[in-house]
mmCIF file of C-alpha atoms in Angstrom:
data_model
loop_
_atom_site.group_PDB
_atom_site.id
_atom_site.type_symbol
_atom_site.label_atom_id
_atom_site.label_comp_id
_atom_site.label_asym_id
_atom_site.label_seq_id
_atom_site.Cartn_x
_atom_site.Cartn_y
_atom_site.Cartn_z
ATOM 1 C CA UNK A 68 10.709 -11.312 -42.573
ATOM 2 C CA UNK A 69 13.117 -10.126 -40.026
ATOM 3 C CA UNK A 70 14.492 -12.516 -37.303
ATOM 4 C CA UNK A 71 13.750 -11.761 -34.236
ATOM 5 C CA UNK A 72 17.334 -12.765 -33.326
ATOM 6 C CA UNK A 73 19.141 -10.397 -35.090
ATOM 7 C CA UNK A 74 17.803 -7.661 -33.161
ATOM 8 C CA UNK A 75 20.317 -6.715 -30.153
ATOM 9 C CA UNK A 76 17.735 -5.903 -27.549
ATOM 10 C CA UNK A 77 15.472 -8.254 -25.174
ATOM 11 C CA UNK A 78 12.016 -9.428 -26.369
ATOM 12 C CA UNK A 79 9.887 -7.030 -24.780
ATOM 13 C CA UNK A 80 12.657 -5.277 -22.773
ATOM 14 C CA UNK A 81 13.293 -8.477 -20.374
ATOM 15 C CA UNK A 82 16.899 -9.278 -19.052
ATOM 16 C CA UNK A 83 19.287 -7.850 -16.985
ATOM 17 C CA UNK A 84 21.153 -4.879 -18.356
ATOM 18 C CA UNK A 85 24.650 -5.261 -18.755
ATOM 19 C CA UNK A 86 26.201 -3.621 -15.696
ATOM 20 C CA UNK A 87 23.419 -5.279 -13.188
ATOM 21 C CA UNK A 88 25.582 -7.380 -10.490
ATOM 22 C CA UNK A 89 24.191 -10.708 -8.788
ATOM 23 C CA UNK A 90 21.990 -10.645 -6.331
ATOM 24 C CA UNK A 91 22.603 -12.349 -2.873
ATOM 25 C CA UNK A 92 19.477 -13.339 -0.805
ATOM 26 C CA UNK A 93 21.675 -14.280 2.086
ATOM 27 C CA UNK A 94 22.951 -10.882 1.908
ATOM 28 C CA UNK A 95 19.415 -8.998 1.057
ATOM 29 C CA UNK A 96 18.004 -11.386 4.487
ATOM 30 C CA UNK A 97 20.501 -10.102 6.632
ATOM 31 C CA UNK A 98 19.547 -6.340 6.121
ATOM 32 C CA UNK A 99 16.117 -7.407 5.845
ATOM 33 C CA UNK A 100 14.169 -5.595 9.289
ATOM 34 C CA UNK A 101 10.480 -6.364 10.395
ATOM 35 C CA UNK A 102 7.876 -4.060 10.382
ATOM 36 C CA UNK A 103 6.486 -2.727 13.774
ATOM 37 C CA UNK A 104 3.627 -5.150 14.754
ATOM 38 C CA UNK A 105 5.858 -8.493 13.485
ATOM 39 C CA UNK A 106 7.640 -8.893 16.517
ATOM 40 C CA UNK A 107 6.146 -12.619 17.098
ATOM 41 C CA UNK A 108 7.753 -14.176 13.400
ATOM 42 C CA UNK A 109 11.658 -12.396 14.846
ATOM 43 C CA UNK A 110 11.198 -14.668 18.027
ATOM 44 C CA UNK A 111 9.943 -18.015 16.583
ATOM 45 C CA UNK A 112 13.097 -20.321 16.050
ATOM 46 C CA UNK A 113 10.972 -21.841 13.092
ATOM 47 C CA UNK A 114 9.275 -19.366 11.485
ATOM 48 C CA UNK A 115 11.782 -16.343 11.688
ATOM 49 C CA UNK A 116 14.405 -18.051 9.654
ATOM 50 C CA UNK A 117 11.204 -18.995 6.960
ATOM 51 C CA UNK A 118 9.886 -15.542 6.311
ATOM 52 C CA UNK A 119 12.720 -13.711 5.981
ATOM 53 C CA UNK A 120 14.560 -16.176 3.543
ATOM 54 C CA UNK A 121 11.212 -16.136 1.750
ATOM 55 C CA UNK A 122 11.122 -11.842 1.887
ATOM 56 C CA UNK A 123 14.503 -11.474 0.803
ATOM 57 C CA UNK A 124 13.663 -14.347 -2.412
ATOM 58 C CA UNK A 125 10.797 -11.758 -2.712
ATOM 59 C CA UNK A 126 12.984 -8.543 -2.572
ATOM 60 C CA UNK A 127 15.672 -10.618 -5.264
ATOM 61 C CA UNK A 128 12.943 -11.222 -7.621
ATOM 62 C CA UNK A 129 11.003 -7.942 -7.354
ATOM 63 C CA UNK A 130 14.301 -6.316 -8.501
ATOM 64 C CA UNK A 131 15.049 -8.762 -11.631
ATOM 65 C CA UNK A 132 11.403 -8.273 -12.392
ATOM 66 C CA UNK A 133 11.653 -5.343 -12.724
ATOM 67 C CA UNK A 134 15.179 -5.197 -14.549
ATOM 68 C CA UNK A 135 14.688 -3.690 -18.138
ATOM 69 C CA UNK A 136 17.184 -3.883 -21.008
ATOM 70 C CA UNK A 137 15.939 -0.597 -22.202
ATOM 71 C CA UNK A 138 18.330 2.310 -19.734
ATOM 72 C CA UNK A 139 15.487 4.338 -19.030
ATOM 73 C CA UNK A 140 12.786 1.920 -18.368
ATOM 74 C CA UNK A 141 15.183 0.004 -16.238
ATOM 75 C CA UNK A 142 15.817 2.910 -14.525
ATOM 76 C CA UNK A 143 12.689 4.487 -13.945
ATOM 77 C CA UNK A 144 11.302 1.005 -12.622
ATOM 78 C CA UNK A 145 14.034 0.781 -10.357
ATOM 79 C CA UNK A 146 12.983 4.087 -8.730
ATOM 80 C CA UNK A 147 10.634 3.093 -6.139
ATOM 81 C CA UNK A 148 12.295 -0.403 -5.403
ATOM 82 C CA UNK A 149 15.448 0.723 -4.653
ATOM 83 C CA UNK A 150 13.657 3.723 -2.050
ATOM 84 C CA UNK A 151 12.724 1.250 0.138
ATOM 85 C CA UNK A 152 9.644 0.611 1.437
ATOM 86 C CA UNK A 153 8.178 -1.688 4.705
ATOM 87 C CA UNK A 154 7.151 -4.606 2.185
ATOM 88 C CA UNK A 155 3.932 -5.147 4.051
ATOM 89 C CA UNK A 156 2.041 -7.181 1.321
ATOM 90 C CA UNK A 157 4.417 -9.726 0.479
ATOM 91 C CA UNK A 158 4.906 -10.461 3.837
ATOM 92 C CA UNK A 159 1.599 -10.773 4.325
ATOM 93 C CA UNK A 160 1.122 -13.133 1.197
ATOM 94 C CA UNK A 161 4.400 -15.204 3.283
ATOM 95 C CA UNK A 162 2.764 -14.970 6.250
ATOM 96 C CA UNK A 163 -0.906 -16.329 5.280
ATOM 97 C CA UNK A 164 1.064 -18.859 3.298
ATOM 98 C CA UNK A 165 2.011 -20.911 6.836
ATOM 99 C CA UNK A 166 -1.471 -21.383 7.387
ATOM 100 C CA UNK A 167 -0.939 -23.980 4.869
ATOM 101 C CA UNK A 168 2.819 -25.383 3.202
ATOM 102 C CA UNK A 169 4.403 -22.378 2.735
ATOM 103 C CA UNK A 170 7.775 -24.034 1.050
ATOM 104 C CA UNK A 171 5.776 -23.704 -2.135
ATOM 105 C CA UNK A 172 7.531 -21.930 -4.841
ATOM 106 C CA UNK A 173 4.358 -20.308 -6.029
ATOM 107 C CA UNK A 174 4.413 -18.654 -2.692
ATOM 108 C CA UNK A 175 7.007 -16.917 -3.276
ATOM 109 C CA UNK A 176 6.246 -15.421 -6.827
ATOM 110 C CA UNK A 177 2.618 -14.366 -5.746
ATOM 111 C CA UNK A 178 4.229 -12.123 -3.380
ATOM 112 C CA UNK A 179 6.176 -10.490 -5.534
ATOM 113 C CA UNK A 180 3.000 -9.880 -7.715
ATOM 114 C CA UNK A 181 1.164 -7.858 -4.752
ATOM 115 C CA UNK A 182 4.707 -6.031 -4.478
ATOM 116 C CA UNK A 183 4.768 -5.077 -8.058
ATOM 117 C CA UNK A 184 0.843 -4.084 -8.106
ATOM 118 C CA UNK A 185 1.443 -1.643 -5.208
ATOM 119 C CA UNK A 186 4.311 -0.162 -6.876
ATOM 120 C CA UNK A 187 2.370 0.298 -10.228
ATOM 121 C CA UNK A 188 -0.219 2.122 -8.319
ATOM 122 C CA UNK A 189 2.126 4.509 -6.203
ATOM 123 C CA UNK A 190 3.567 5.844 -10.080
ATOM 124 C CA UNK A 191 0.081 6.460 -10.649
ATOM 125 C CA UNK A 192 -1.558 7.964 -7.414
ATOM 126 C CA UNK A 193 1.992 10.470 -7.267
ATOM 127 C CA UNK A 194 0.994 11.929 -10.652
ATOM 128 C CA UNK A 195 -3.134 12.234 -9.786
ATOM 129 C CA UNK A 196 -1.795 13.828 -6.394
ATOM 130 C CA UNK A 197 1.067 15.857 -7.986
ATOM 131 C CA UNK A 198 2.914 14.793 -5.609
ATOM 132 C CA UNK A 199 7.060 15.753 -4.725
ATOM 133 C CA UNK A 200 8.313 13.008 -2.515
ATOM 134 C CA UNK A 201 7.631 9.126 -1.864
ATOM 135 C CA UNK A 202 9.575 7.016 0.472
ATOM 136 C CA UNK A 203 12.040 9.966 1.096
ATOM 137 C CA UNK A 204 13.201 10.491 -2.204
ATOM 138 C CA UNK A 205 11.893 12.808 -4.975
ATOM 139 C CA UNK A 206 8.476 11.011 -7.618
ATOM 140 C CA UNK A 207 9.173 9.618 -11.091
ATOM 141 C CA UNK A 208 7.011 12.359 -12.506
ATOM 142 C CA UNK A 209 9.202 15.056 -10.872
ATOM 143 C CA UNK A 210 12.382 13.645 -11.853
ATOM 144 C CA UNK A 211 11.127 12.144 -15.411
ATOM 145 C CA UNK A 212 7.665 13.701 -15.894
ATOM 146 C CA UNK A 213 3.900 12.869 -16.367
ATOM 147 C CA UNK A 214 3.861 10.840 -19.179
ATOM 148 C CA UNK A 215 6.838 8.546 -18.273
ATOM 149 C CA UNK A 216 5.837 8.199 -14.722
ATOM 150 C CA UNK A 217 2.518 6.729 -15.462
ATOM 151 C CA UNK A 218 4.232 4.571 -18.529
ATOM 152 C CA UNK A 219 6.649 3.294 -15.709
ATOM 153 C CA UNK A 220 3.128 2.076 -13.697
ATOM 154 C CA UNK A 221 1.811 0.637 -16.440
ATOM 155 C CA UNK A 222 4.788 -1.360 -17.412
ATOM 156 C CA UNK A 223 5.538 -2.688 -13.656
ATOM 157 C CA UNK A 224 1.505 -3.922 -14.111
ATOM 158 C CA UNK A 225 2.449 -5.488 -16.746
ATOM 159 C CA UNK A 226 5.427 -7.538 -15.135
ATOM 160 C CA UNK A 227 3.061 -8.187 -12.489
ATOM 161 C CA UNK A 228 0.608 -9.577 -15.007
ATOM 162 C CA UNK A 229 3.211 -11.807 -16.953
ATOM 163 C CA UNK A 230 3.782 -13.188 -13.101
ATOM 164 C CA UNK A 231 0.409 -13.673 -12.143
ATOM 165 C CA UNK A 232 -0.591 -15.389 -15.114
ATOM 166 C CA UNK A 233 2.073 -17.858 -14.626
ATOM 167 C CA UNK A 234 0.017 -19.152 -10.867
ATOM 168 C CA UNK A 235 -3.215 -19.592 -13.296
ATOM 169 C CA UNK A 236 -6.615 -18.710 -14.050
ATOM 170 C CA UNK A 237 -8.187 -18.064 -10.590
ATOM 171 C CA UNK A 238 -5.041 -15.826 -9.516
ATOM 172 C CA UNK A 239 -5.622 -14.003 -12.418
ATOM 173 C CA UNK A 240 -9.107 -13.562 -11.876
ATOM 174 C CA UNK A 241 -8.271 -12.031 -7.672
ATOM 175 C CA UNK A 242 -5.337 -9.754 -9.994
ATOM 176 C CA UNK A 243 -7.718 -8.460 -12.228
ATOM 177 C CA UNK A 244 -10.545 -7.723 -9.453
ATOM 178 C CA UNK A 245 -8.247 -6.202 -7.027
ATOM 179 C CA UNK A 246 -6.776 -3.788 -10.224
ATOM 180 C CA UNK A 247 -10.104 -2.773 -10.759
ATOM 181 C CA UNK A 248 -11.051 -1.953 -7.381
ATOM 182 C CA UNK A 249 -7.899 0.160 -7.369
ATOM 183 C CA UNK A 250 -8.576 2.197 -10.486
ATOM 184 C CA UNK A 251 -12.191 2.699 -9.373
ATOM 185 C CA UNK A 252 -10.944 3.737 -5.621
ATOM 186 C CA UNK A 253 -8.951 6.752 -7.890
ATOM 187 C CA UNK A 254 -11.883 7.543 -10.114
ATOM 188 C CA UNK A 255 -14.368 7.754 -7.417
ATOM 189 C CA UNK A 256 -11.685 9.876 -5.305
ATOM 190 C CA UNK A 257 -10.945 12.176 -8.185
ATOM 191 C CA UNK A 258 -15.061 12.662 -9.122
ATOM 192 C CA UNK A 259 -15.979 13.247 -5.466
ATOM 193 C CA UNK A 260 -19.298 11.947 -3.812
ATOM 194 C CA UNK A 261 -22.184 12.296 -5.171
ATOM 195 C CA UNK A 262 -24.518 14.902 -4.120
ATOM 196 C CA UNK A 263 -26.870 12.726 -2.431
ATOM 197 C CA UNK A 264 -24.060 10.510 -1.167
ATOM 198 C CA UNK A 265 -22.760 10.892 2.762
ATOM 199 C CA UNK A 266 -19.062 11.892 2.347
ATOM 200 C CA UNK A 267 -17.617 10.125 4.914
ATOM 201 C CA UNK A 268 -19.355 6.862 3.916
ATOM 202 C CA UNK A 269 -18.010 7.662 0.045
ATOM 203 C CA UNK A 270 -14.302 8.080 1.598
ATOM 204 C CA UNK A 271 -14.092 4.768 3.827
ATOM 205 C CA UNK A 272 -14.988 2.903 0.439
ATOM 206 C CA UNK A 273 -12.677 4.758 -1.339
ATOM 207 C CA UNK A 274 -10.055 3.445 0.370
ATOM 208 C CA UNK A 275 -11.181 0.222 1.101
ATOM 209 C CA UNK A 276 -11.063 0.120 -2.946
ATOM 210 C CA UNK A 277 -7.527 2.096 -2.976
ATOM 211 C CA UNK A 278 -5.877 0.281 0.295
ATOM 212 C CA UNK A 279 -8.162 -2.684 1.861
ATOM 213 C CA UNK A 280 -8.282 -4.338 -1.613
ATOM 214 C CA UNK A 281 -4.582 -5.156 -2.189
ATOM 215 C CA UNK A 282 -4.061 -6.164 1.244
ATOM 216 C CA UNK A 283 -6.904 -8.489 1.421
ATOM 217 C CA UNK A 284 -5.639 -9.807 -1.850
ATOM 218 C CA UNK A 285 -2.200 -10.343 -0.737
ATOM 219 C CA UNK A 286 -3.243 -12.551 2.138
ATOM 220 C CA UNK A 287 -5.580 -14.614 0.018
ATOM 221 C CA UNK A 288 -3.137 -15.734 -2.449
ATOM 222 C CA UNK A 289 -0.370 -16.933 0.385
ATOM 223 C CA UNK A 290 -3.030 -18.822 1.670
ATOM 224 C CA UNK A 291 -4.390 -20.218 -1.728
ATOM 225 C CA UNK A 292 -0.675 -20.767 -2.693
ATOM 226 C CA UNK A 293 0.027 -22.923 0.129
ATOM 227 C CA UNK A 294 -3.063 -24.801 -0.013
ATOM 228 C CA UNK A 295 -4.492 -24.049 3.282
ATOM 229 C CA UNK A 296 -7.875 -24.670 4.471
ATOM 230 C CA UNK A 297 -9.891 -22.673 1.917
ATOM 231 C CA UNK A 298 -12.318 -22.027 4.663
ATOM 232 C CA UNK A 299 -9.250 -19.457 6.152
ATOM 233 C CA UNK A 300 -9.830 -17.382 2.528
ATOM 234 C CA UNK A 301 -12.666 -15.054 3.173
ATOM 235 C CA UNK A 302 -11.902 -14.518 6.429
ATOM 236 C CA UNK A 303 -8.235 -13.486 5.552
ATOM 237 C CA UNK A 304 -9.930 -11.172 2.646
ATOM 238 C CA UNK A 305 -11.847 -9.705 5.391
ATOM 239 C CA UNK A 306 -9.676 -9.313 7.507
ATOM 240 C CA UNK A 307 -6.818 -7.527 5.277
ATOM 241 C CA UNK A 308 -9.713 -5.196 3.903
ATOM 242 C CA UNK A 309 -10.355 -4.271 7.133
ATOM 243 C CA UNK A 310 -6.904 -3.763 8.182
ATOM 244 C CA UNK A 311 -6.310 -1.596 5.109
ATOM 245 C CA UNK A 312 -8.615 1.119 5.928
ATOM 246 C CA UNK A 313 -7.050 1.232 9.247
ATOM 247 C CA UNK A 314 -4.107 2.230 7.969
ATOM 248 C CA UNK A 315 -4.805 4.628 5.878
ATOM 249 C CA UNK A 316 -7.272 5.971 8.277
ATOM 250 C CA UNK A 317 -3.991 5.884 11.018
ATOM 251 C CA UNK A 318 -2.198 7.958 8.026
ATOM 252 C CA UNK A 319 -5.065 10.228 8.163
ATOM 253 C CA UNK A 320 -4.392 11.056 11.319
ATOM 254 C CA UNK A 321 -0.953 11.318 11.565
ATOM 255 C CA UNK A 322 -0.903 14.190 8.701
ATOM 256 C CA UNK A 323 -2.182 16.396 11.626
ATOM 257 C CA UNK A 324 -0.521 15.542 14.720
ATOM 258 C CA UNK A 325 2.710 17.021 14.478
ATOM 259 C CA UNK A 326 4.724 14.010 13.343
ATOM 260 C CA UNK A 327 7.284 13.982 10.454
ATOM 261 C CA UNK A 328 7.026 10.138 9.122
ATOM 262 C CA UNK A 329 9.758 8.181 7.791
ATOM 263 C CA UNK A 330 8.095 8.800 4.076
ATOM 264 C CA UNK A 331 9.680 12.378 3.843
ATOM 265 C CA UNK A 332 5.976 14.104 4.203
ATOM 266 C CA UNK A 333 5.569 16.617 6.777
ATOM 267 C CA UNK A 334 2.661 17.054 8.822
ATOM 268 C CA UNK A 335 -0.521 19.214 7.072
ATOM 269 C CA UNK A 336 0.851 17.923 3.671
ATOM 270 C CA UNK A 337 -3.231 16.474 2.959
ATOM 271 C CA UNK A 338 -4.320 19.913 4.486
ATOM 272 C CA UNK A 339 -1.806 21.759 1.571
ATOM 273 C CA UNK A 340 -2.480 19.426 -1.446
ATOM 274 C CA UNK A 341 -6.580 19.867 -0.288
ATOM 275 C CA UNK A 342 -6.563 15.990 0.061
ATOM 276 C CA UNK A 343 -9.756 14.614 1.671
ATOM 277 C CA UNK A 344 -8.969 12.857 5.491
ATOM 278 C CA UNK A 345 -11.144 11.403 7.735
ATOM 279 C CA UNK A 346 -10.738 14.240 10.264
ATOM 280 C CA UNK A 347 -11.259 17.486 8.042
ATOM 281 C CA UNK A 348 -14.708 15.492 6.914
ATOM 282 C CA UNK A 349 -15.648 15.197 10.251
ATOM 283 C CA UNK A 350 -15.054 19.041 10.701
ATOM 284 C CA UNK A 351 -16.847 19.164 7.965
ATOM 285 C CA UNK A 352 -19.666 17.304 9.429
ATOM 286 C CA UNK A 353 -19.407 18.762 12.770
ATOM 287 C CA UNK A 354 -19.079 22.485 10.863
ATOM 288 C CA UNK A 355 -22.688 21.349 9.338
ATOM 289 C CA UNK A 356 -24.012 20.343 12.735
ATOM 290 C CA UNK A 357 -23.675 24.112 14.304
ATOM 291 C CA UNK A 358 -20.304 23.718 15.397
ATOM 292 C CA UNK A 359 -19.050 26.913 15.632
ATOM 293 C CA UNK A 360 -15.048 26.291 16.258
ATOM 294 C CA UNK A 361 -15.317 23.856 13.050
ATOM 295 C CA UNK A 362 -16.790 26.705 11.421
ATOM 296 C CA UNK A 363 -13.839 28.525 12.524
ATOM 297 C CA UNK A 364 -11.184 25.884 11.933
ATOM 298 C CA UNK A 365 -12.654 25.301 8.225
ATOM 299 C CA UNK A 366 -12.374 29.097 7.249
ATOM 300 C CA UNK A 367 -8.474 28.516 7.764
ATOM 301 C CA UNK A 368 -8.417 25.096 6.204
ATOM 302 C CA UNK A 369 -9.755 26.235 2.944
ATOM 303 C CA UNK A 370 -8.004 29.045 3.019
ATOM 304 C CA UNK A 371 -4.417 29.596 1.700
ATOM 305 C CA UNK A 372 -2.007 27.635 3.136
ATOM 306 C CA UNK A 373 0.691 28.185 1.003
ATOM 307 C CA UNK A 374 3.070 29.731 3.734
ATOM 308 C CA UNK A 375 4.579 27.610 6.372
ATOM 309 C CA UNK A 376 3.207 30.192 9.345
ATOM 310 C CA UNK A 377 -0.598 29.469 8.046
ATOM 311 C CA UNK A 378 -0.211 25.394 7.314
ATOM 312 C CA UNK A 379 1.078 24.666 10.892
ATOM 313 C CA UNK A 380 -1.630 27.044 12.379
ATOM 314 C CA UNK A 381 -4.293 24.828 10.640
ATOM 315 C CA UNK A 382 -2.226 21.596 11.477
ATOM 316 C CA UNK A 383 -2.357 22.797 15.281
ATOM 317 C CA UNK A 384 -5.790 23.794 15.205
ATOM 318 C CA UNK A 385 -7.225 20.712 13.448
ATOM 319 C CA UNK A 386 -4.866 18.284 15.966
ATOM 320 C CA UNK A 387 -6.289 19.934 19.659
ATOM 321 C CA UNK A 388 -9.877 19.576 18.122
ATOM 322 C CA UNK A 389 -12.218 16.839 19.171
ATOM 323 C CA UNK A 390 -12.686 15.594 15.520
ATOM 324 C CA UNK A 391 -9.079 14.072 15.218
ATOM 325 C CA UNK A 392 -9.461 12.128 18.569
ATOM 326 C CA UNK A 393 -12.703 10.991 17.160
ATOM 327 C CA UNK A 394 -10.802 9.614 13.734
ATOM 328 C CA UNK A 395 -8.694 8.048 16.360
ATOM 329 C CA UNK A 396 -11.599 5.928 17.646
ATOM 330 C CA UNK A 397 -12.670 4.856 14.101
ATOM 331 C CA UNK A 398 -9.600 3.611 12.896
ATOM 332 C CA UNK A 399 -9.233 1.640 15.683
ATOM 333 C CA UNK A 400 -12.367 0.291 15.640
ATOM 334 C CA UNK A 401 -11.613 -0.894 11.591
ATOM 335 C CA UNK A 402 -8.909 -2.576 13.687
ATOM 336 C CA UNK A 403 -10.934 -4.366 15.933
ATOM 337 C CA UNK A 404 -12.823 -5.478 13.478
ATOM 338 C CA UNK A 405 -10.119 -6.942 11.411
ATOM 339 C CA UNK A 406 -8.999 -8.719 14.807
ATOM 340 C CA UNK A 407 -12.399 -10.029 15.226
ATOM 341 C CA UNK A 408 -12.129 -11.712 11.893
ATOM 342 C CA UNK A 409 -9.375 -13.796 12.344
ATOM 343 C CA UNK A 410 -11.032 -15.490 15.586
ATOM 344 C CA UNK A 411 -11.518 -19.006 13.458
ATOM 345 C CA UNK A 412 -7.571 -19.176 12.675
ATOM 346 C CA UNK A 413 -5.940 -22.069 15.046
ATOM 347 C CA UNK A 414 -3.811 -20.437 17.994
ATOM 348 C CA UNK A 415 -0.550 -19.364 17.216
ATOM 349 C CA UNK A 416 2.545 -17.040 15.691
ATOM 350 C CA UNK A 417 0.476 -16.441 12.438
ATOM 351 C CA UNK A 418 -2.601 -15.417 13.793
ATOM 352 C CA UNK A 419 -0.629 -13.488 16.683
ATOM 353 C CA UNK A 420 1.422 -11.643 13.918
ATOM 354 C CA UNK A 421 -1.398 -10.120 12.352
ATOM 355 C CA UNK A 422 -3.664 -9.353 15.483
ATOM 356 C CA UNK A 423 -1.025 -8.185 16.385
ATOM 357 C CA UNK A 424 -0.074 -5.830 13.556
ATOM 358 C CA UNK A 425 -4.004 -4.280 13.093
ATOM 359 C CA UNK A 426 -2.988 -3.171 16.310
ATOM 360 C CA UNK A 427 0.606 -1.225 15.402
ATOM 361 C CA UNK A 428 -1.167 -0.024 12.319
ATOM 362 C CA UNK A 429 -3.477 2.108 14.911
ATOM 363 C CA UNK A 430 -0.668 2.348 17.336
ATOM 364 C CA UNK A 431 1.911 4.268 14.985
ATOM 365 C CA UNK A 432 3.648 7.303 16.605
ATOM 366 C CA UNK A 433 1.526 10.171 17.007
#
């Protein structure tokens, strides 16, 4: 029997390579900058300081979880960490967690699970949406391929697993769920709504599966983590479920009016790719209704867009019609919502923070 000893590689690929410096958290908090909506945590003398010491112990552990012994799994899991990215979920999970004592280490580490669940799923929706650029820089699958891009997801899942299962049974259990929801999200995005199914209504819980999920999740555990009032729980998981279709439904939006995001994707990239949004269903719908300019508009939609003169033609036409303004009113209204929910938090920066935020989510530039 060989000894496991003898062999010069990590168990299981864990450990630092060779060449990877220290990591600083005083130096990862100073660069550290809130997302828009946040503005309330910068200007507390209290709770400033707390979350972003806590985000940049998050930002220092997502990267040595991450950390492979193995050169190419190292660095194809370093890909989308080091690309950036606004860190919403953790902060959320940090956030939540001073509804209760947020000081607890376990805070900390189930934040860094959400992180690593996201990122698992962004390997995986790039290579079901084929597509070139995330955060700015090129995919895994274009730079590595298919098959190692999705291996990379799967292998960041399981870091987050190994994590999770360390915070016990029950955070297991919301892991596990909220994974599920995300895979079925995909499937049900990839198969389409059923014939007898309203599209629309089969999109909005598509992404509540793909989006709301993992955000309601990641509020959930800071509060469950920091043993606050379990009565804050489903509100919180309503409330980030809510918040996550608003986003994406804000996303939605922006794709068609005009406005090159900090991603790297250009406006009319959905429209290109033939990626279902809120506001070419609603053409759709309107199209169905006797709507003649939807008719119109659709006839260059699903046409071919494959030249820049005919994308921004159908990016122009689909922004002046009434349908996007209309996608306007229900994403903000899956913001309202997720404001109303949080009406039984007590008074203060926390619950400020994220009313606050369901409203920059709707509020981006566009």
């Amino acid at each position: 029997m060989t000894n496991s000893a003898d062999h010069s590689w990590t168990h299981a690929g864990h450990g630092l390579p060779d060449s990877e410096p220290s990591l600083n958290t005083t130096a990862i908090a100073t660069g550290l900058q809130l997302p828009a909506g946040f503005a309330a945590i910068a200007e507390d003398a209290e709770l400033g300081p707390a979350i972003t010491t806590n985000l940049a112990r998050v930002e220092k552990q997502l990267r040595e979880a991450i950390a492979n012994s193995d050169p190419l799994a190292d660095a194809t899991s370093r890909h989308l960490v080091e690309a950036g990215g606004k860190r919403i979920r953790p902060l959320l999970t940090l956030l939540c967690a001073h509804l209760g004592d947020a000081s607890r280490a376990a805070v900390v580490q189930a934040a860094v699970v959400v992180e690593l669940t996201h990122l698992a799923t962004l390997y995986h929706d790039d290579v079901m949406d084929s597509a070139p650029f995330r955060r700015g820089a090129p995919t895994a699958h274009e730079v590595w391929g298919n098959s190692v891009a999705v291996l990379t997801g799967d292998l960041i899942f399981a870091r987050a697993s190994i994590l999770v299962s360390e915070l016990g049974s029950r955070a297991l259990g919301i892991q596990a769920r909220t994974f599920e929801r995300l895979c079925l999200g995909q499937l049900h995005e990839t198969v389409g709504p059923r014939p007898d199914e309203d599209p629309v209504e089969h999109y909005l819980s598509v992404i509540a599966d793909k989006t709301g999920s993992l955000v309601a999740a990641s509020g959930q555990l800071g509060a469950i983590f920091a043993g606050a009032d379990p009565a804050y729980e489903d509100l919180l998981v309503e409330y980030g479920e809510k918040v996550g279709v608003a986003f994406q439904l804000a996303d939605d939006v922006i794709d068609v009016t005009g406005v090159k995001v900090k991603s790297g994707k250009s406006p009319g990239t959905d429209l290109r790719e033939g990626v279902p949004t809120l506001p070419v269903l609603l053409l759709r719908k309107a199209a169905a209704n006797g709507d003649h300019s939807a008719v119109d508009l659709l006839q260059l939609i699903d046409g071919d867009l494959s030249s820049d003169s005919a994308l921004a033609a159908a990016v122009e036409g689909l922004r002046e019609h009434p349908v996007t303004a209309e996608s306007w009113v229900v994403a903000r209204a899956w913001a309202d919502e997720a404001i109303a929910a949080l009406k039984p938090l007590p008074e203060g920066v926390v619950k400020t923070s994220l009313s606050n935020f369901a409203l920059a989510v709707v509020d981006r530039a566009s």
